[in-house]
Amino acid sequence: MLPAEVNRLTVQEAADRYVELVRAKTVTGGLSPATAEVYARDVATFVRLAGPDRVLDDLTGEDVDAVLLAFARKPDERRKGGAEGTDTGKGTGKSPGKNTGQSAASQARFRRSVSALFRHAASAGWVHLDPMAASSVRARERGGLRPERRALTREQAEGLIEAAGSPVAPPVEAAGPAAGRRRRADQRTEVRDALVVLLLTTLGPRVSELVRANVEDFYTNDGVRYWRIFGKGGRTRDVPLPDAVAAALEAYLAVRAGGDGEKALLLSWRGRRLARGDVQAVIDRVQRQVDPGRRRAVTPHGLRHTTATHLLADGTDMDAVRRVLGHSDLSTLGRYRDDLPGELEVAMGSHPLLRRRRGPAGRDGQAGPDA
């Protein structure tokens, strides 16, 4: 049904009102601050590409297509190498030395952000019709994952976990009046680092969920330790901790530096809540203790991929994995499930329809005397 009267806002005015509404949703927990900022960034890009002074209601499906194509061709500033022509092309399926533009995932995310803007515009009476219905531009299928986002192999993940559980002696201070002395006991963070690595590798939380965790979010029910994770969209999930992770949690709580008034679970040696960037520093510090043959750089999100990949590869129920990761839809698991070396060969080597039955009737599939 068409609105009786359209408020002919410019693209800039509509974007400003929409972004203000999006950021307000973070107060009620409807959106995480990080997600709200992604929406805001995409909408700001849309304004630049569409033209801030154009009337939003005047944009057609062809105009939206032009914006989506312009975004797809826009260089991705996040990629290493910086300047045009220096992208290595690793893991993207594209040849090095070329301006690869935005990844398929970024294009799909940008389209979702623009669609959300126009859905709100249609309901608010800023446009007669949603031009996204006439848009024909779609992102191609997701290509190869970047190396730093790929799941660790079993050997690499086990090496990281073993290094976290067997910390080296604290280093000697390099310079200053305390030169030649080891760090004080209250500056030791090895137990905390072990807990960070174990939580990321075995439960796969988002890094925002990890740094937002409080001590009170961990509880015991019928002898099992649980973590109540506050995820995206205001959703919560209660995930049981494996025994080794529960033991690491208890060991950390016994030496945690914070006072009774500090709610945050993960604290710096100064007693402050860890930030998102601190988590990567923890992983890198533990990685330096891993044997070089089993070491590979990985991000917190790469460890989320690792959790999903190995749980699914081990035959864990897909819905259980979905609940551990905090997704509302099973289809989302596809983007977190990476290929493992030799996985197809193992699967075909033990095909369930070709396994020989053994038992009293005979050996190696041979029939018994009554056959």
Short mmCIF file of C-alpha atoms in Angstrom, two decimals:
data_model
loop_
_atom_site.label_atom_id
_atom_site.label_comp_id
_atom_site.label_asym_id
_atom_site.label_seq_id
_atom_site.Cartn_x
_atom_site.Cartn_y
_atom_site.Cartn_z
CA MET A 1 0.00 0.00 0.00
CA LEU A 2 1.45 3.36 -1.03
CA PRO A 3 1.90 6.04 1.65
CA ALA A 4 -0.58 8.93 1.37
CA GLU A 5 2.24 11.46 1.27
CA VAL A 6 5.98 10.98 0.90
CA ASN A 7 8.49 13.02 2.87
CA ARG A 8 10.94 13.95 0.11
CA LEU A 9 14.14 13.74 2.10
CA THR A 10 17.53 13.94 0.49
CA VAL A 11 19.74 10.88 0.60
CA GLN A 12 21.90 12.56 3.26
CA GLU A 13 18.92 13.52 5.44
CA ALA A 14 17.41 10.06 5.24
CA ALA A 15 20.74 8.42 6.03
CA ASP A 16 21.30 10.64 9.07
CA ARG A 17 17.88 9.80 10.50
CA TYR A 18 18.30 6.10 9.81
CA VAL A 19 21.78 5.89 11.37
CA GLU A 20 20.53 7.72 14.45
CA LEU A 21 17.80 5.10 14.81
CA VAL A 22 20.25 2.23 14.29
CA ARG A 23 22.61 3.52 16.96
CA ALA A 24 19.69 3.99 19.34
CA LYS A 25 18.97 0.26 19.08
CA THR A 26 22.25 -0.48 20.83
CA VAL A 27 20.81 1.02 24.03
CA THR A 28 18.04 -1.60 24.16
CA GLY A 29 20.32 -4.43 23.08
CA GLY A 30 18.62 -4.80 19.69
CA LEU A 31 21.99 -4.37 17.97
CA SER A 32 25.55 -4.64 19.15
CA PRO A 33 27.63 -1.42 18.89
CA ALA A 34 29.93 -3.11 16.38
CA THR A 35 27.01 -4.09 14.12
CA ALA A 36 25.52 -0.61 14.35
CA GLU A 37 28.82 0.90 13.24
CA VAL A 38 28.96 -1.46 10.26
CA TYR A 39 25.49 -0.29 9.20
CA ALA A 40 26.53 3.34 9.70
CA ARG A 41 29.69 2.89 7.64
CA ASP A 42 27.83 1.21 4.78
CA VAL A 43 25.12 3.85 4.75
CA ALA A 44 27.77 6.60 4.66
CA THR A 45 29.35 4.86 1.66
CA PHE A 46 25.93 4.64 -0.01
CA VAL A 47 25.44 8.39 0.48
CA ARG A 48 28.76 9.16 -1.21
CA LEU A 49 28.08 6.86 -4.15
CA ALA A 50 24.43 7.83 -4.67
CA GLY A 51 24.91 11.57 -4.13
CA PRO A 52 23.99 13.26 -0.84
CA ASP A 53 21.74 15.94 -2.43
CA ARG A 54 19.56 13.62 -4.49
CA VAL A 55 16.03 12.92 -3.24
CA LEU A 56 15.82 9.40 -1.87
CA ASP A 57 12.41 8.78 -3.47
CA ASP A 58 13.83 9.60 -6.90
CA LEU A 59 16.29 6.68 -6.85
CA THR A 60 15.33 3.80 -9.13
CA GLY A 61 16.42 0.19 -9.32
CA GLU A 62 18.95 1.19 -11.99
CA ASP A 63 20.38 3.84 -9.65
CA VAL A 64 20.76 1.25 -6.90
CA ASP A 65 22.47 -1.14 -9.34
CA ALA A 66 24.92 1.60 -10.27
CA VAL A 67 25.74 2.17 -6.60
CA LEU A 68 26.21 -1.55 -5.92
CA LEU A 69 28.51 -1.92 -8.93
CA ALA A 70 30.50 1.16 -7.92
CA PHE A 71 30.95 -0.32 -4.45
CA ALA A 72 32.03 -3.68 -5.88
CA ARG A 73 34.79 -1.95 -7.88
CA LYS A 74 35.92 0.16 -4.94
CA PRO A 75 39.35 -0.93 -3.60
CA ASP A 76 39.23 -2.74 -0.28
CA GLU A 77 41.40 -0.62 2.02
CA ARG A 78 41.53 -3.41 4.63
CA ARG A 79 43.60 -5.70 2.44
CA LYS A 80 47.27 -5.94 3.12
CA GLY A 81 49.50 -4.39 0.54
CA GLY A 82 47.72 -1.06 0.66
CA ALA A 83 48.29 0.56 -2.69
CA GLU A 84 46.70 -0.63 -5.89
CA GLY A 85 48.66 -3.36 -7.59
CA THR A 86 50.26 -4.74 -4.41
CA ASP A 87 47.55 -7.16 -3.35
CA THR A 88 48.98 -10.67 -3.15
CA GLY A 89 45.71 -12.28 -4.18
CA LYS A 90 46.20 -15.14 -1.70
CA GLY A 91 43.09 -17.05 -0.82
CA THR A 92 40.87 -14.92 -3.04
CA GLY A 93 41.08 -16.84 -6.27
CA LYS A 94 42.25 -13.70 -8.06
CA SER A 95 45.57 -13.07 -9.64
CA PRO A 96 48.10 -10.94 -7.78
CA GLY A 97 48.93 -7.45 -8.93
CA LYS A 98 45.37 -6.49 -9.84
CA ASN A 99 42.88 -4.25 -8.08
CA THR A 100 40.49 -6.92 -6.81
CA GLY A 101 37.88 -4.55 -5.38
CA GLN A 102 35.49 -5.66 -2.68
CA SER A 103 35.15 -9.31 -1.70
CA ALA A 104 31.89 -11.15 -2.34
CA ALA A 105 31.17 -11.14 1.39
CA SER A 106 31.62 -7.35 1.59
CA GLN A 107 29.39 -6.83 -1.43
CA ALA A 108 26.65 -8.98 0.08
CA ARG A 109 26.96 -7.17 3.42
CA PHE A 110 26.74 -3.75 1.71
CA ARG A 111 23.64 -4.83 -0.20
CA ARG A 112 22.00 -5.98 3.04
CA SER A 113 22.77 -2.62 4.65
CA VAL A 114 21.27 -0.69 1.73
CA SER A 115 18.22 -2.98 1.72
CA ALA A 116 17.69 -2.32 5.43
CA LEU A 117 17.85 1.43 4.79
CA PHE A 118 15.18 1.27 2.07
CA ARG A 119 12.94 -1.06 4.10
CA HIS A 120 12.89 1.53 6.84
CA ALA A 121 12.43 4.33 4.30
CA ALA A 122 9.37 2.58 2.85
CA SER A 123 7.78 2.08 6.27
CA ALA A 124 8.61 5.64 7.37
CA GLY A 125 7.08 7.22 4.24
CA TRP A 126 10.31 8.47 2.71
CA VAL A 127 9.84 6.55 -0.55
CA HIS A 128 6.79 5.39 -2.51
CA LEU A 129 8.34 2.06 -3.48
CA ASP A 130 11.44 0.17 -2.37
CA PRO A 131 13.84 0.32 -5.36
CA MET A 132 15.67 -2.78 -4.13
CA ALA A 133 12.83 -4.86 -5.59
CA ALA A 134 13.93 -3.69 -9.06
CA SER A 135 17.65 -4.15 -8.40
CA SER A 136 19.33 -6.98 -10.31
CA VAL A 137 22.91 -6.80 -9.01
CA ARG A 138 23.88 -9.67 -6.71
CA ALA A 139 27.27 -10.58 -5.28
CA ARG A 140 28.87 -13.69 -6.73
CA GLU A 141 29.22 -16.80 -4.61
CA ARG A 142 31.68 -16.46 -1.74
CA GLY A 143 35.20 -17.28 -2.92
CA GLY A 144 38.13 -18.65 -0.99
CA LEU A 145 38.66 -17.42 2.52
CA ARG A 146 41.67 -15.31 3.32
CA PRO A 147 44.48 -17.36 4.88
CA GLU A 148 44.18 -15.61 8.23
CA ARG A 149 40.46 -16.48 8.38
CA ARG A 150 40.85 -20.19 7.58
CA ALA A 151 40.41 -22.82 10.27
CA LEU A 152 43.50 -24.27 11.87
CA THR A 153 44.18 -27.93 11.18
CA ARG A 154 43.86 -30.36 14.07
CA GLU A 155 47.63 -30.37 14.57
CA GLN A 156 47.83 -26.57 14.55
CA ALA A 157 44.89 -26.19 16.95
CA GLU A 158 46.29 -28.82 19.32
CA GLY A 159 49.68 -27.10 19.22
CA LEU A 160 48.07 -23.80 20.20
CA ILE A 161 46.12 -25.43 23.05
CA GLU A 162 49.20 -27.27 24.33
CA ALA A 163 51.24 -24.05 24.29
CA ALA A 164 48.52 -22.27 26.25
CA GLY A 165 48.47 -25.04 28.84
CA SER A 166 52.27 -25.11 29.21
CA PRO A 167 53.38 -21.48 29.52
CA VAL A 168 57.08 -20.67 29.51
CA ALA A 169 58.76 -18.87 32.39
CA PRO A 170 58.04 -15.13 32.51
CA PRO A 171 60.62 -13.09 30.60
CA VAL A 172 63.27 -10.99 32.29
CA GLU A 173 62.78 -7.25 32.01
CA ALA A 174 65.03 -5.88 29.27
CA ALA A 175 65.96 -2.48 30.68
CA GLY A 176 65.30 0.08 33.36
CA PRO A 177 65.92 0.09 37.11
CA ALA A 178 64.31 -3.35 37.40
CA ALA A 179 66.60 -4.90 34.78
CA GLY A 180 67.44 -8.52 35.50
CA ARG A 181 64.28 -9.07 37.52
CA ARG A 182 61.24 -11.11 36.53
CA ARG A 183 57.73 -9.74 36.44
CA ARG A 184 55.83 -9.54 39.71
CA ALA A 185 53.27 -12.21 40.49
CA ASP A 186 50.41 -9.79 39.88
CA GLN A 187 51.75 -9.08 36.38
CA ARG A 188 51.62 -12.73 35.34
CA THR A 189 48.97 -13.29 32.69
CA GLU A 190 49.77 -16.84 31.49
CA VAL A 191 46.75 -18.42 33.22
CA ARG A 192 44.43 -15.82 31.72
CA ASP A 193 45.95 -16.28 28.26
CA ALA A 194 45.39 -20.05 28.51
CA LEU A 195 41.71 -19.46 29.28
CA VAL A 196 41.34 -17.02 26.36
CA VAL A 197 42.83 -19.52 23.89
CA LEU A 198 40.76 -22.43 25.21
CA LEU A 199 37.49 -20.49 25.08
CA LEU A 200 38.14 -19.25 21.54
CA THR A 201 39.34 -22.58 20.19
CA THR A 202 36.76 -24.90 21.74
CA LEU A 203 33.62 -22.72 21.96
CA GLY A 204 34.23 -20.27 19.10
CA PRO A 205 32.64 -17.13 20.60
CA ARG A 206 32.73 -13.83 18.77
CA VAL A 207 35.53 -11.66 20.10
CA SER A 208 32.95 -9.09 21.23
CA GLU A 209 31.18 -11.79 23.26
CA LEU A 210 34.46 -12.83 24.86
CA VAL A 211 35.56 -9.38 26.02
CA ARG A 212 32.02 -8.59 27.19
CA ALA A 213 31.89 -11.66 29.46
CA ASN A 214 31.53 -11.11 33.20
CA VAL A 215 32.37 -13.47 36.05
CA GLU A 216 28.69 -13.81 36.90
CA ASP A 217 27.98 -15.18 33.39
CA PHE A 218 29.61 -18.49 34.38
CA TYR A 219 27.55 -20.78 36.59
CA THR A 220 27.31 -24.43 37.60
CA ASN A 221 24.23 -26.59 37.08
CA ASP A 222 24.13 -30.25 38.13
CA GLY A 223 27.91 -30.38 38.29
CA VAL A 224 28.42 -28.89 34.80
CA ARG A 225 30.00 -25.46 34.27
CA TYR A 226 28.10 -23.22 31.81
CA TRP A 227 28.81 -19.91 30.11
CA ARG A 228 25.80 -17.69 29.47
CA ILE A 229 26.87 -15.83 26.34
CA PHE A 230 25.19 -12.55 25.44
CA GLY A 231 25.29 -12.52 21.65
CA LYS A 232 24.08 -10.47 18.71
CA GLY A 233 20.55 -9.15 18.55
CA GLY A 234 20.06 -9.43 22.30
CA ARG A 235 20.06 -13.24 22.09
CA THR A 236 21.64 -15.35 24.85
CA ARG A 237 22.82 -18.94 24.82
CA ASP A 238 24.05 -21.21 27.60
CA VAL A 239 27.01 -23.31 26.47
CA PRO A 240 28.49 -26.09 28.66
CA LEU A 241 32.26 -25.91 29.10
CA PRO A 242 34.44 -28.96 28.32
CA ASP A 243 36.17 -30.24 31.46
CA ALA A 244 39.57 -28.86 30.44
CA VAL A 245 38.08 -25.42 29.83
CA ALA A 246 36.21 -25.49 33.14
CA ALA A 247 39.47 -26.37 34.91
CA ALA A 248 41.24 -23.47 33.16
CA LEU A 249 38.43 -21.14 34.26
CA GLU A 250 38.77 -22.20 37.90
CA ALA A 251 42.56 -21.80 37.75
CA TYR A 252 42.17 -18.28 36.38
CA LEU A 253 39.51 -17.21 38.87
CA ALA A 254 41.85 -18.29 41.68
CA VAL A 255 44.51 -15.79 40.57
CA ARG A 256 42.36 -13.13 38.87
CA ALA A 257 43.69 -9.69 39.73
CA GLY A 258 40.38 -7.81 39.91
CA GLY A 259 38.71 -6.81 43.14
CA ASP A 260 35.24 -7.82 44.24
CA GLY A 261 33.72 -4.81 42.49
CA GLU A 262 35.11 -5.68 39.03
CA LYS A 263 32.61 -7.64 36.94
CA ALA A 264 34.71 -8.29 33.84
CA LEU A 265 36.05 -11.82 33.50
CA LEU A 266 39.18 -11.06 31.47
CA LEU A 267 41.37 -8.38 32.98
CA SER A 268 44.73 -6.87 32.19
CA TRP A 269 47.39 -7.01 34.87
CA ARG A 270 46.28 -3.47 35.76
CA GLY A 271 42.79 -4.79 36.51
CA ARG A 272 41.03 -3.37 33.44
CA ARG A 273 38.68 -5.19 31.06
CA LEU A 274 40.47 -6.51 27.98
CA ALA A 275 39.69 -4.78 24.68
CA ARG A 276 39.12 -6.52 21.34
CA GLY A 277 42.65 -5.74 20.17
CA ASP A 278 44.12 -7.25 23.33
CA VAL A 279 42.70 -10.66 22.39
CA GLN A 280 44.77 -10.82 19.20
CA ALA A 281 47.85 -9.92 21.24
CA VAL A 282 47.10 -12.84 23.58
CA ILE A 283 46.84 -15.27 20.66
CA ASP A 284 50.08 -14.00 19.12
CA ARG A 285 51.88 -14.33 22.45
CA VAL A 286 50.79 -17.95 22.85
CA GLN A 287 51.57 -18.72 19.19
CA ARG A 288 55.21 -17.80 19.75
CA GLN A 289 55.46 -20.83 22.06
CA VAL A 290 54.07 -23.27 19.47
CA ASP A 291 56.48 -25.52 17.61
CA PRO A 292 57.20 -23.87 14.21
CA GLY A 293 56.01 -26.98 12.39
CA ARG A 294 52.52 -26.58 13.90
CA ARG A 295 52.35 -22.79 14.03
CA ARG A 296 50.20 -20.61 11.78
CA ALA A 297 48.99 -17.07 12.37
CA VAL A 298 45.29 -16.88 13.15
CA THR A 299 42.73 -14.27 14.21
CA PRO A 300 40.02 -14.68 16.86
CA HIS A 301 37.53 -15.11 14.03
CA GLY A 302 39.78 -17.78 12.53
CA LEU A 303 39.48 -19.69 15.80
CA ARG A 304 35.69 -19.40 15.48
CA HIS A 305 36.09 -21.08 12.07
CA THR A 306 38.27 -23.70 13.75
CA THR A 307 35.58 -24.55 16.31
CA ALA A 308 32.86 -24.96 13.67
CA THR A 309 35.05 -26.91 11.26
CA HIS A 310 36.28 -29.52 13.72
CA LEU A 311 32.97 -30.01 15.51
CA LEU A 312 31.23 -30.65 12.18
CA ALA A 313 34.08 -32.79 10.84
CA ASP A 314 33.79 -34.96 13.95
CA GLY A 315 30.10 -35.62 13.28
CA THR A 316 28.64 -33.26 15.88
CA ASP A 317 24.98 -32.52 15.24
CA MET A 318 24.63 -29.41 13.08
CA ASP A 319 21.99 -27.88 15.33
CA ALA A 320 24.25 -28.31 18.35
CA VAL A 321 27.06 -26.51 16.51
CA ARG A 322 24.64 -23.76 15.53
CA ARG A 323 23.69 -23.28 19.18
CA VAL A 324 27.32 -23.24 20.31
CA LEU A 325 28.17 -20.51 17.77
CA GLY A 326 24.99 -18.54 18.43
CA HIS A 327 23.44 -18.56 14.94
CA SER A 328 19.70 -18.41 14.38
CA ASP A 329 19.84 -20.30 11.08
CA LEU A 330 21.58 -23.53 10.14
CA SER A 331 22.41 -22.16 6.68
CA THR A 332 24.84 -19.69 8.25
CA LEU A 333 27.12 -22.54 9.29
CA GLY A 334 28.29 -22.87 5.71
CA ARG A 335 30.41 -19.74 5.92
CA TYR A 336 32.18 -20.97 9.07
CA ARG A 337 32.82 -24.50 7.87
CA ASP A 338 36.21 -24.77 6.09
CA ASP A 339 37.77 -27.69 4.22
CA LEU A 340 40.36 -29.83 5.99
CA PRO A 341 43.27 -31.49 4.15
CA GLY A 342 42.48 -35.11 3.29
CA GLU A 343 38.93 -34.88 4.60
CA LEU A 344 37.24 -36.11 1.41
CA GLU A 345 39.69 -38.98 1.08
CA VAL A 346 38.93 -40.16 4.62
CA ALA A 347 35.18 -39.89 4.04
CA MET A 348 35.28 -41.88 0.80
CA GLY A 349 37.66 -44.43 2.29
CA SER A 350 35.09 -45.36 4.94
CA HIS A 351 31.84 -44.95 3.00
CA PRO A 352 28.93 -46.13 5.17
CA LEU A 353 27.29 -48.01 2.31
CA LEU A 354 30.41 -49.99 1.49
CA ARG A 355 31.59 -51.07 4.91
CA ARG A 356 31.87 -54.83 5.29
CA ARG A 357 29.99 -56.37 8.16
CA ARG A 358 31.83 -58.69 10.53
CA GLY A 359 30.27 -61.18 12.88
CA PRO A 360 29.31 -64.81 13.43
CA ALA A 361 27.97 -65.10 9.87
CA GLY A 362 31.46 -64.75 8.45
CA ARG A 363 34.51 -62.55 8.13
CA ASP A 364 35.14 -59.73 5.66
CA GLY A 365 31.55 -59.75 4.44
CA GLN A 366 31.46 -63.47 3.60
CA ALA A 367 28.12 -65.21 4.11
CA GLY A 368 27.63 -67.85 6.78
CA PRO A 369 26.70 -71.52 6.13
CA ASP A 370 22.95 -70.79 6.15
CA ALA A 371 23.15 -68.15 3.44
#
